[in-house]
């Protein structure tokens, strides 16, 4: 199978950004373009031994200020499948811990001339700040409670593959909306693509004026799930369960954990999604998570690699070319 | 004894007496010898033609942080003095959140000596209310007052404990000095980086609710009523706070309040894409709050306008928004920003200037802030209408953290005098 060809000129016209810092600012046609490209990579990734050369000679750096396994690995795999050299850098054991500032780190890495930086940071806005200081392309791998664009894109692709469309679907996002970058990116993307978005959470886990982001707000999970096509569960961090935001783990699961009884009010073929890692028995019933007919959790991970390949390809189109005819005097 | 100097052809503005008219001002031995429409320059006096420019009492800014001691890399008395002089500010009151904090009488003495040698303008100090600014034990309020402290405040920290606040208000009455509060309930503001609301939610930043301000303010006003103490809310920023102050004044409480220039000049949308120069404490608020603050300035609820000068070096600002230091270097931009309220038709000129001259002077118990005969000749001469653009490169503060870079304003300082000596000339 030959890789679907797109000329760089076309790609840069269809995706008009040097960085991917968030869903905010993207247009429906750009999102569709990324999803289409990722779709073709999904098929290709299922072939054994596929390794493309689109990013040959390019360097992808994963810079993770916050621990992550799946997002980092997903980007690593995406980069390698496209032929890039991939370097991982995590905070542990690096000079960041010794007090080097974010900006100093940016300058240092920039001097090593990577082509693409994938950055995750615990502070909202940190990735955009870093992007101002480097000359390469930057992909936001998650910043604080702000955005996680590649997660929203892979969720969109999963939905589209299962439901054939995004427009017109009712999507209910449940859980810690307040601290969730996944929720913010998804709310924006789903609105851009014409879905109807609901959020379900106790009032303490809803950010103020969240309805202004274009969502219907529910505190009662059954009402929020009624008739919906997609259920997106969010992870609840354990430190928020012990009386600070919700009274206890068992109370949270009782009212906001997804089980078959609550899911029964959703559309009969409603799809269950989770960005991972799951807290089984906290936000999702364990046998539901493993139900291959209802849960798309494994598929989300699979298409995640393809989405990241599509993003790398789209940003590639804006990098200065390393054309073979280029010769030094 | 020096020869007298006559400023002729000036538009004399004296909020204390209500004077606004063409006239002459005479300085002799560093003091105002005469000022008025009918004043004639004495024989042999040096004459300075103001060509119709405004001549007003120099501005008095009662809330300006200087980095000495401990944060000299952000601001020194020398650089703060230069910025003040260029901004027409002839007196400012420095804040105690230094390192070490100004919680001992000897440190207040140190400030006076340092400032006298290095600073182009007059400097007074507010001392800490509590030891180490920890909000628990009262400082030596009486000894600090004798050492020259003009008021007590924990700077950018609120005194959260009601009992501590009650005792400080009560104890300070003996010296008649005000207790100045940073009005923000810490348990509601903790971890917050900007005003709570839609913008914060979109940016994924934890918000500081506007209610955090009025809750502490209302509590304090009850304590003022109980103790009969003198109380000043340093910088109010919300509509509810303005209402609370309005009611307190009607009830005759000894409570006053200030507003920082950025709270009537900007709103929360200035944060935009995580601009840390727009991070302040209290945070920039909603447009409705901003309008309410303008109205509170216009109706006299607000007593003083301050710069809330908070110089921050690049390392403190070039950070993710949540961890960047709050604050604006505002000494030099106080006058043009305040004049926006006049040019915009919101506040008349004399009442506006009163909030930066005679009102803060009375608050501090100083004789200055007016053009009265015998008062030290601390003056600002400015062109009321001259248009210009604020530029961070033009700031004389050691730190250039201003969100107003490039902002077009009207009203330019031409000359600043302290005790009759020119300390700035455009």
XYZ file of C-alpha atoms in Angstrom:
755
model
C 0.000 0.000 0.000
C 1.374 3.356 -0.951
C 0.978 6.300 1.378
C -1.780 8.636 0.247
C 0.052 11.478 -1.374
C -0.482 15.104 -0.610
C 1.811 17.723 -1.957
C 3.353 19.968 0.750
C 1.731 22.987 -0.827
C -1.694 21.435 -0.459
C -1.057 20.396 3.099
C 0.090 23.854 4.147
C -2.948 25.372 2.506
C -5.283 23.005 4.240
C -3.709 23.390 7.662
C -2.593 26.966 8.142
C -0.737 26.883 11.457
C 2.906 26.601 12.432
C 2.037 25.219 15.867
C -0.774 23.108 17.234
C -1.379 24.793 20.568
C -5.082 24.143 20.932
C -8.380 23.452 19.240
C -9.265 27.126 19.682
C -8.477 28.848 16.419
C -8.920 25.776 14.230
C -11.624 25.748 11.583
C -13.964 22.902 10.706
C -12.218 22.238 7.388
C -8.844 22.026 9.096
C -10.159 19.542 11.634
C -11.765 17.492 8.879
C -8.487 17.519 6.986
C -6.591 16.185 10.022
C -9.230 13.511 10.621
C -9.142 12.420 6.969
C -5.382 12.160 6.964
C -5.423 10.255 10.251
C -8.024 7.874 8.870
C -5.632 6.806 6.152
C -2.859 6.318 8.687
C -5.086 4.052 10.791
C -5.378 1.653 7.862
C -1.690 1.897 7.174
C -0.667 1.290 10.778
C -2.509 -2.018 10.661
C -0.094 -3.245 7.973
C 2.925 -4.984 9.410
C 6.314 -3.304 9.121
C 5.181 0.040 7.805
C 7.592 2.848 8.270
C 7.331 5.947 6.138
C 10.014 8.424 5.250
C 8.050 11.648 5.391
C 9.951 12.855 8.462
C 13.334 11.341 7.591
C 16.087 13.614 8.845
C 13.674 15.428 11.147
C 13.938 15.478 14.920
C 10.931 15.221 17.182
C 11.482 16.065 20.839
C 9.043 15.024 23.519
C 9.375 17.463 26.387
C 7.191 16.375 29.286
C 7.144 18.488 32.425
C 4.348 16.328 33.755
C 4.343 12.566 33.842
C 2.632 10.757 31.006
C 2.953 7.345 29.498
C 0.405 6.998 26.776
C 0.558 10.456 25.221
C 4.338 10.436 25.148
C 4.504 6.931 23.697
C 1.830 7.742 21.174
C 3.827 10.722 19.880
C 7.013 8.656 19.927
C 5.418 5.940 17.846
C 3.849 8.468 15.477
C 7.208 10.130 14.938
C 9.023 6.849 14.375
C 6.406 5.542 11.962
C 6.976 8.672 9.883
C 10.743 8.165 9.958
C 11.708 10.912 12.412
C 14.401 10.727 15.048
C 12.612 10.882 18.389
C 14.110 12.084 21.640
C 12.286 11.937 24.951
C 12.977 14.296 27.777
C 11.145 14.153 31.046
C 11.550 16.361 34.076
C 12.921 13.635 36.304
C 16.682 13.935 36.480
C 16.830 16.982 34.244
C 18.016 20.481 35.009
C 14.401 21.696 35.310
C 14.373 20.234 38.793
C 17.492 22.262 39.577
C 15.637 25.512 39.056
C 16.237 26.200 35.378
C 13.302 28.195 34.153
C 10.908 27.101 31.461
C 12.279 29.808 29.190
C 15.896 28.741 29.711
C 14.916 25.186 28.865
C 13.198 26.423 25.738
C 16.282 28.354 24.636
C 18.554 25.381 25.304
C 16.399 22.933 23.384
C 15.920 25.415 20.579
C 19.684 25.627 20.164
C 19.674 21.873 19.480
C 17.478 22.639 16.459
C 14.645 20.153 16.747
C 11.977 20.309 14.061
C 9.013 19.610 16.289
C 8.612 19.917 20.060
C 5.794 18.122 21.829
C 5.311 19.772 25.205
C 3.258 18.879 28.235
C 3.212 21.174 31.265
C 1.128 21.427 34.421
C 0.460 25.168 33.968
C -2.183 26.525 31.615
C -0.541 28.633 28.914
C 2.965 27.265 29.497
C 3.166 25.587 26.086
C 2.114 28.747 24.253
C 4.705 30.701 26.249
C 7.395 28.248 25.218
C 6.258 28.356 21.593
C 6.981 32.090 21.497
C 10.640 31.415 22.229
C 11.510 28.594 19.844
C 11.923 28.506 16.097
C 10.522 25.002 15.580
C 6.916 23.810 15.490
C 5.285 23.115 18.837
C 2.499 20.661 19.601
C 0.614 21.060 22.844
C 0.655 17.695 24.587
C -1.525 19.123 27.364
C -1.168 22.363 29.342
C -2.696 22.615 32.797
C -6.469 22.770 32.637
C -6.374 24.555 29.297
C -6.091 22.347 26.194
C -5.108 18.901 24.986
C -5.808 19.200 21.270
C -4.566 15.830 20.027
C -6.804 14.062 22.566
C -9.846 15.930 21.273
C -8.861 15.095 17.686
C -8.455 11.406 18.425
C -11.778 11.410 20.251
C -13.376 13.031 17.210
C -11.884 10.431 14.897
C -13.090 7.609 17.149
C -16.602 9.070 17.115
C -16.578 9.538 13.377
C -15.367 5.984 12.775
C -18.061 4.503 15.010
C -20.944 6.835 14.173
C -20.044 7.960 10.676
C -20.432 11.631 11.611
C -19.980 14.160 14.409
C -22.511 16.778 13.391
C -25.845 16.457 15.151
C -24.692 13.925 17.751
C -25.395 14.484 21.422
C -22.152 14.126 23.394
C -22.184 14.069 27.203
C -18.909 14.752 29.013
C -18.951 13.563 32.627
C -16.625 14.192 35.516
C -14.080 16.758 36.630
C -14.775 19.418 34.002
C -13.147 22.092 36.138
C -9.607 20.713 36.037
C -9.847 19.021 32.647
C -7.967 20.129 29.557
C -9.509 17.182 27.726
C -12.966 18.589 28.405
C -12.048 22.091 27.221
C -10.523 20.871 23.961
C -13.407 18.494 23.321
C -16.074 21.101 24.059
C -14.513 23.405 21.494
C -13.940 20.783 18.837
C -17.410 19.284 19.157
C -18.988 22.730 18.925
C -16.949 23.567 15.835
C -18.050 20.277 14.232
C -21.724 20.819 15.033
C -22.338 18.350 17.850
C -24.536 19.143 20.820
C -22.461 19.059 23.998
C -23.603 18.411 27.546
C -21.502 18.335 30.685
C -22.335 16.408 33.846
C -20.597 17.060 37.158
C -21.226 18.057 40.745
C -21.236 21.899 40.997
C -17.817 21.845 42.697
C -16.216 20.290 39.628
C -17.754 22.712 37.123
C -15.783 25.853 36.220
C -17.687 29.153 36.639
C -19.747 30.194 33.601
C -18.986 26.937 31.789
C -22.272 27.318 29.896
C -20.602 30.170 27.995
C -18.377 27.590 26.308
C -21.408 26.221 24.502
C -22.613 23.367 26.690
C -25.755 22.334 28.529
C -24.996 21.805 32.199
C -26.360 18.941 34.307
C -25.731 17.969 37.913
C -27.939 14.889 37.626
C -26.098 12.287 35.591
C -29.210 10.413 34.423
C -30.725 13.573 33.011
C -27.456 14.454 31.325
C -27.140 11.017 29.778
C -30.749 10.761 28.591
C -30.755 9.949 24.899
C -27.120 10.849 24.294
C -25.042 9.208 21.567
C -21.614 9.485 23.168
C -20.575 9.313 26.819
C -17.139 10.743 27.516
C -15.891 9.964 30.983
C -13.104 12.019 32.546
C -10.555 10.950 35.083
C -10.987 12.225 38.646
C -7.710 12.772 40.482
C -7.658 10.997 43.834
C -6.652 14.108 45.784
C -9.937 15.754 44.776
C -12.081 12.956 46.177
C -11.378 13.238 49.881
C -13.689 16.000 50.951
C -12.126 18.906 49.074
C -14.263 18.815 45.936
C -16.435 15.758 46.540
C -17.116 14.108 49.912
C -15.791 10.651 49.172
C -14.897 8.147 46.519
C -17.942 6.003 47.176
C -20.316 8.971 47.063
C -18.755 10.064 43.781
C -19.144 6.645 42.198
C -22.706 6.399 43.446
C -23.782 9.617 41.729
C -21.266 10.131 38.914
C -19.714 6.742 38.206
C -20.796 5.197 34.921
C -22.485 1.815 35.287
C -24.993 -0.115 33.198
C -27.973 1.266 35.095
C -27.085 4.877 34.308
C -26.005 4.040 30.778
C -29.427 2.495 30.139
C -30.978 5.970 29.782
C -28.582 6.892 26.986
C -29.257 6.012 23.362
C -29.270 2.175 22.991
C -26.118 2.257 20.872
C -24.389 4.954 22.898
C -20.610 4.747 22.841
C -18.505 5.012 26.003
C -15.150 6.819 25.852
C -12.399 7.601 28.342
C -9.096 9.417 27.763
C -7.321 7.165 30.269
C -5.860 6.195 32.549
C -9.091 4.901 34.069
C -9.973 4.714 37.731
C -12.040 1.560 37.608
C -14.781 1.686 40.207
C -14.438 5.459 40.610
C -15.679 6.972 37.390
C -16.418 3.834 35.398
C -17.691 0.374 36.223
C -14.994 -2.146 35.374
C -17.038 -4.558 33.238
C -18.401 -1.667 31.206
C -14.903 -0.448 30.433
C -14.059 -3.868 29.026
C -17.280 -4.283 27.010
C -16.007 -4.166 23.477
C -19.416 -3.303 22.014
C -20.041 -0.310 24.197
C -16.573 0.963 25.004
C -14.272 2.609 22.466
C -11.415 2.999 24.900
C -8.991 0.674 23.121
C -9.821 2.224 19.759
C -9.124 5.699 21.148
C -5.582 4.634 21.914
C -5.113 3.111 18.479
C -6.338 6.100 16.493
C -4.305 8.342 18.815
C -1.123 7.327 16.998
C -2.713 8.022 13.622
C -3.964 11.439 14.753
C -0.501 12.391 15.921
C 0.971 11.253 12.603
C -1.544 13.476 10.818
C -0.646 16.424 13.055
C 3.072 15.935 12.469
C 2.476 15.730 8.731
C 0.381 18.906 8.758
C 2.989 20.885 10.670
C 5.754 19.427 8.477
C 4.335 21.338 5.565
C 5.352 24.552 7.312
C 8.921 23.522 8.135
C 11.735 24.765 5.909
C 12.355 22.035 3.399
C 15.439 19.851 3.346
C 15.239 19.370 -0.362
C 17.883 17.076 -1.885
C 18.893 19.603 -4.559
C 20.034 21.976 -1.821
C 23.831 22.081 -1.931
C 26.445 24.018 -0.062
C 28.944 26.105 -2.011
C 18.767 82.444 50.742
C 17.990 81.715 47.127
C 16.314 84.151 44.763
C 12.565 83.592 44.326
C 11.313 81.818 41.233
C 8.102 82.846 39.497
C 6.074 80.454 37.345
C 4.078 82.827 35.191
C 1.354 82.106 32.680
C 0.329 78.899 34.449
C -3.074 77.293 34.696
C -3.048 76.929 38.483
C -4.904 73.864 39.706
C -5.393 73.537 43.450
C -8.006 70.951 44.429
C -7.665 71.930 48.100
C -8.909 75.474 47.512
C -10.877 74.900 44.322
C -8.598 77.232 42.371
C -8.525 76.652 38.617
C -7.310 79.660 36.702
C -4.541 81.473 34.898
C -2.010 82.943 37.293
C 1.456 83.043 38.795
C 3.107 80.937 41.477
C 6.108 82.151 43.446
C 8.601 79.836 45.113
C 10.912 81.130 47.787
C 13.341 78.985 49.742
C 11.679 75.834 48.506
C 8.218 76.886 49.645
C 5.217 78.368 47.948
C 5.317 82.100 48.678
C 2.255 83.045 46.677
C -0.089 81.578 44.092
C -3.040 83.134 42.316
C -4.371 85.103 39.380
C -3.289 88.479 40.723
C 0.176 87.528 41.938
C 2.975 89.593 40.400
C 6.533 88.245 40.077
C 8.735 90.017 42.636
C 11.636 92.156 41.464
C 14.661 90.053 40.584
C 12.813 86.769 40.497
C 13.744 84.175 37.937
C 10.751 83.874 35.607
C 9.596 80.639 34.059
C 6.912 80.950 31.417
C 4.500 78.000 31.685
C 2.835 78.987 28.408
C -0.546 77.981 29.730
C 0.494 74.556 31.048
C -1.129 73.235 34.208
C 0.665 73.713 37.506
C -0.671 71.555 40.317
C 0.503 70.110 43.620
C 2.803 67.136 42.983
C 1.039 63.789 43.130
C 1.059 61.747 46.331
C 0.932 57.991 45.761
C 0.246 56.086 48.951
C 0.875 52.604 47.564
C 4.168 52.007 45.771
C 6.391 49.013 46.365
C 10.145 49.558 46.231
C 12.528 46.625 46.360
C 14.737 47.849 49.205
C 15.719 45.887 51.155
C 15.848 42.477 49.537
C 14.563 43.054 46.007
C 17.040 45.624 44.715
C 17.096 43.780 41.386
C 13.465 44.849 40.876
C 13.593 48.441 42.089
C 15.723 50.749 44.218
C 14.853 54.067 45.801
C 16.951 55.739 43.130
C 15.100 54.175 40.195
C 11.679 54.455 41.843
C 12.448 58.120 42.538
C 13.333 58.744 38.895
C 10.134 57.035 37.745
C 8.077 58.991 40.258
C 9.628 62.306 39.243
C 8.994 61.582 35.560
C 5.398 60.760 36.440
C 4.801 63.947 38.425
C 4.720 62.054 41.726
C 6.510 64.073 44.419
C 5.703 61.839 47.388
C 5.143 58.128 47.609
C 4.604 55.698 50.416
C 6.612 52.488 50.182
C 5.240 49.155 51.309
C 6.494 46.706 53.944
C 6.596 43.405 52.014
C 10.365 43.687 51.604
C 12.946 41.134 52.733
C 13.170 41.459 55.659
C 9.712 42.970 55.980
C 9.329 46.383 57.615
C 8.123 45.069 60.952
C 10.715 46.658 63.245
C 11.313 50.312 64.110
C 14.968 50.159 63.049
C 13.955 49.100 59.557
C 11.644 52.090 59.185
C 14.600 54.277 60.134
C 16.726 52.502 57.544
C 14.153 53.261 54.854
C 14.103 56.968 55.723
C 17.893 57.210 55.559
C 18.180 55.190 52.331
C 15.450 57.152 50.616
C 16.734 60.548 51.745
C 20.072 59.896 50.106
C 18.974 58.145 46.964
C 15.470 59.159 46.029
C 14.553 62.266 44.042
C 11.143 62.585 45.700
C 9.718 62.380 49.234
C 9.321 58.899 50.658
C 7.290 57.686 53.603
C 6.880 54.121 54.760
C 3.966 51.983 55.820
C 5.015 49.396 58.398
C 3.724 45.867 58.841
C 0.629 45.210 60.932
C 1.864 41.783 61.949
C 5.307 40.367 62.610
C 6.819 38.854 59.507
C 3.563 39.691 57.671
C 2.351 36.346 58.988
C -1.003 37.700 60.091
C -0.709 36.503 63.673
C 1.078 38.775 66.149
C 0.835 42.553 66.126
C 4.009 44.541 65.423
C 5.261 47.293 67.756
C 2.749 49.731 66.334
C 3.596 52.567 68.724
C 7.344 52.354 68.287
C 6.940 52.008 64.530
C 4.793 55.150 64.546
C 7.482 57.019 66.487
C 10.077 55.774 63.984
C 8.053 57.441 61.226
C 5.640 54.837 59.899
C 2.619 56.663 58.433
C 0.239 53.701 58.404
C 0.131 49.948 58.913
C -0.425 47.276 56.338
C 0.640 43.760 55.538
C 1.196 44.946 51.974
C -0.097 42.491 49.409
C -1.219 40.068 52.111
C -4.566 40.289 53.802
C -4.921 40.178 57.548
C -7.314 37.258 57.510
C -7.711 36.620 61.225
C -10.603 38.716 62.512
C -9.251 38.932 66.054
C -5.855 40.177 64.837
C -7.575 42.786 62.695
C -9.821 43.861 65.523
C -6.879 44.377 67.879
C -4.751 46.181 65.302
C -7.596 48.600 64.509
C -8.206 49.121 68.176
C -4.562 49.508 69.211
C -3.643 51.892 66.371
C -6.311 54.395 67.464
C -3.903 55.692 70.147
C -1.640 57.037 67.403
C -4.503 57.956 65.110
C -2.895 56.035 62.284
C -4.810 54.032 59.678
C -4.717 50.289 59.224
C -4.544 49.491 55.523
C -5.967 46.206 54.303
C -5.367 44.204 51.145
C -9.019 43.289 50.786
C -9.064 39.696 49.635
C -10.291 36.738 51.677
C -7.355 34.328 51.258
C -9.340 31.117 51.597
C -11.479 32.118 48.601
C -8.597 33.497 46.579
C -6.089 30.697 47.188
C -4.519 29.349 44.034
C -6.349 31.880 41.894
C -4.505 33.672 39.123
C -7.084 36.010 37.603
C -10.680 37.143 37.972
C -13.110 34.265 38.182
C -15.420 34.087 35.198
C -15.679 33.154 31.568
C -12.181 34.283 30.601
C -10.552 32.268 33.398
C -12.667 29.243 32.529
C -11.662 29.426 28.872
C -7.984 29.789 29.742
C -8.118 26.952 32.250
C -6.920 29.251 35.031
C -8.224 29.117 38.553
C -10.190 32.257 39.316
C -10.355 34.652 42.222
C -14.042 35.415 42.781
C -14.994 39.073 43.180
C -16.896 38.008 46.279
C -13.540 37.338 48.014
C -13.043 41.103 48.153
C -16.374 42.264 49.510
C -16.549 39.488 52.099
C -13.343 40.662 53.769
C -14.267 44.321 53.306
C -17.687 43.900 54.936
C -16.126 42.034 57.855
C -13.513 44.731 58.321
C -16.147 47.471 58.212
C -17.965 45.754 61.084
C -14.710 45.726 63.023
C -14.217 49.418 62.269
C -17.656 50.099 63.684
C -16.805 48.080 66.776
C -13.357 49.544 67.439
C -13.674 53.083 66.133
C -10.371 52.508 64.354
C -9.166 54.176 61.162
C -9.379 51.812 58.233
C -8.343 52.031 54.621
C -9.064 49.470 51.909
C -5.922 49.663 49.773
C -7.322 48.880 46.338
C -10.940 48.058 45.738
C -11.796 46.558 42.375
C -15.404 45.401 42.363
C -18.891 46.907 42.152
C -19.905 45.242 45.438
C -16.902 46.745 47.246
C -17.792 50.188 45.951
C -21.334 49.738 47.307
C -20.022 48.551 50.659
C -17.763 51.613 50.946
C -20.609 53.922 49.923
C -22.800 52.525 52.707
C -19.961 52.663 55.263
C -19.390 56.336 54.524
C -23.076 57.077 54.862
C -22.973 55.492 58.294
C -20.061 57.756 59.205
C -17.395 55.093 59.665
C -13.766 56.153 59.629
C -13.168 54.127 56.516
C -11.552 55.212 53.283
C -10.551 53.384 50.141
C -8.191 53.546 47.223
C -8.267 52.386 43.628
C -5.297 51.415 41.492
C -5.098 53.064 38.084
C -5.189 49.750 36.231
C -8.535 48.869 37.782
C -10.278 51.719 36.004
C -8.075 51.569 32.896
C -8.274 47.833 32.133
C -10.536 44.817 32.538
C -9.969 41.063 32.699
C -9.895 40.618 28.919
C -6.466 42.283 28.999
C -5.115 38.909 30.155
C -5.921 37.743 26.610
C -3.476 35.014 25.764
C -1.867 34.625 29.199
C -0.245 38.082 29.287
C 1.458 38.079 32.665
C 1.880 41.881 32.561
C -1.897 41.951 33.102
C -1.666 39.781 36.213
C -2.380 41.955 39.231
C -3.522 41.588 42.834
C -6.421 42.124 43.190
C -6.951 40.863 39.644
C -8.288 42.910 36.750
C -12.060 42.518 36.926
C -15.034 42.391 34.610
C -16.111 45.370 32.518
C -19.142 45.846 34.797
C -16.813 46.099 37.799
C -14.526 48.507 35.955
C -17.459 50.778 35.164
C -18.642 50.628 38.780
C -15.172 51.669 39.930
C -15.221 54.647 37.549
C -18.613 55.617 38.974
C -17.266 55.292 42.524
C -14.408 57.619 41.655
C -16.841 60.112 40.142
C -19.250 60.143 43.106
C -16.502 60.510 45.708
C -16.755 57.028 47.215
C -13.124 56.482 46.267
C -10.791 58.704 48.300
C -7.455 58.119 46.636
C -6.064 56.854 43.358
C -2.794 54.953 43.617
C -0.348 53.381 41.211
C 0.014 50.204 43.293
C 3.491 50.264 41.774
C 4.807 46.686 41.759
C 8.022 46.410 39.781
C 8.780 42.861 38.616
C 11.876 41.724 36.789
C 11.669 39.558 33.675
C 12.343 36.359 35.603
C 9.247 37.017 37.719
C 6.995 37.670 34.726
C 8.265 35.428 31.924
C 6.591 32.420 33.467
C 3.379 30.473 33.052
C 0.525 32.763 34.122
C -0.372 30.883 37.293
C 3.137 31.127 38.738
C 4.127 34.598 37.476
C 4.273 37.408 40.044
C 1.402 39.896 39.966
C 1.915 43.613 39.579
C 2.393 46.596 37.286
C 5.169 49.177 37.377
C 2.795 52.109 37.565
C 4.428 55.153 39.183
C 5.214 56.839 35.918
C 1.873 56.199 34.226
C -0.415 57.196 37.113
C -1.172 60.730 35.888
C -1.900 60.025 32.198
C -4.101 57.046 33.092
C -6.014 59.086 35.658
C -6.438 61.876 33.115
C -8.258 59.410 30.852
C -11.146 59.761 33.306
C -11.129 63.523 32.758
C -10.730 63.378 28.982
C -13.422 60.707 28.806
C -15.824 63.006 30.616
C -16.214 60.770 33.677
C -14.632 62.921 36.396
C -14.016 66.683 36.586
C -10.388 67.778 36.716
C -10.127 69.164 40.264
C -11.946 66.287 42.011
C -9.787 63.878 40.018
C -6.549 65.577 41.037
C -7.795 65.787 44.633
C -7.587 61.994 44.833
C -3.870 62.174 44.090
C -3.005 65.354 46.003
C -4.995 66.792 48.876
C -6.851 63.579 49.764
C -3.767 61.407 50.244
C -2.055 64.348 52.018
C -4.890 64.529 54.536
C -4.874 60.749 54.827
C -1.201 60.874 55.786
C -1.526 64.030 57.861
C 0.870 65.923 55.602
C 0.639 69.670 54.973
C 1.512 69.172 51.280
C -0.805 68.368 48.410
C -1.962 71.934 47.919
C -0.805 75.286 46.559
C -1.278 77.028 49.921
C 1.262 79.631 50.989
C 4.042 78.200 53.149
C 3.700 74.653 51.874
C 6.758 72.926 50.401
C 6.909 73.587 46.685
C 6.215 70.026 45.500
C 4.716 70.665 42.096
C 3.930 69.100 38.783
C 3.685 71.080 35.582
C 1.885 69.255 32.794
C 0.313 69.724 29.397
C -3.236 68.529 29.953
C -3.966 67.731 26.325
C -0.676 66.598 24.804
C -1.153 63.220 23.107
C 1.572 60.583 23.376
C 2.065 56.866 23.621
C 3.227 55.056 26.725
C 6.341 53.056 25.930
C 8.029 50.548 28.170
C 11.349 51.895 26.924
C 10.465 55.272 28.359
C 9.917 53.885 31.855
C 12.611 54.863 34.321
C 11.669 52.149 36.784
C 14.234 49.367 36.992
C 11.485 46.951 35.943
C 9.451 47.674 32.828
C 6.424 45.521 33.543
C 3.601 47.544 32.049
C 0.545 46.323 30.139
C 0.171 49.891 28.832
C 3.043 49.725 26.338
C 1.846 51.440 23.169
C -1.312 52.859 24.761
C -2.220 56.310 23.455
C -2.835 58.761 26.295
C -3.351 62.491 26.755
C -1.575 64.631 29.313
C 2.172 64.850 29.640
C 4.379 65.829 32.564
C 6.647 68.740 31.607
C 8.410 69.406 34.885
C 8.378 68.101 38.435
C 9.628 70.017 41.457
C 10.334 68.797 44.975
C 10.809 71.548 47.572
C 11.298 74.017 44.747
C 14.048 72.019 43.021
C 13.430 70.628 39.567
C 13.756 66.835 39.715
C 12.387 66.140 36.258
C 12.101 68.149 33.083
C 10.759 66.778 29.813
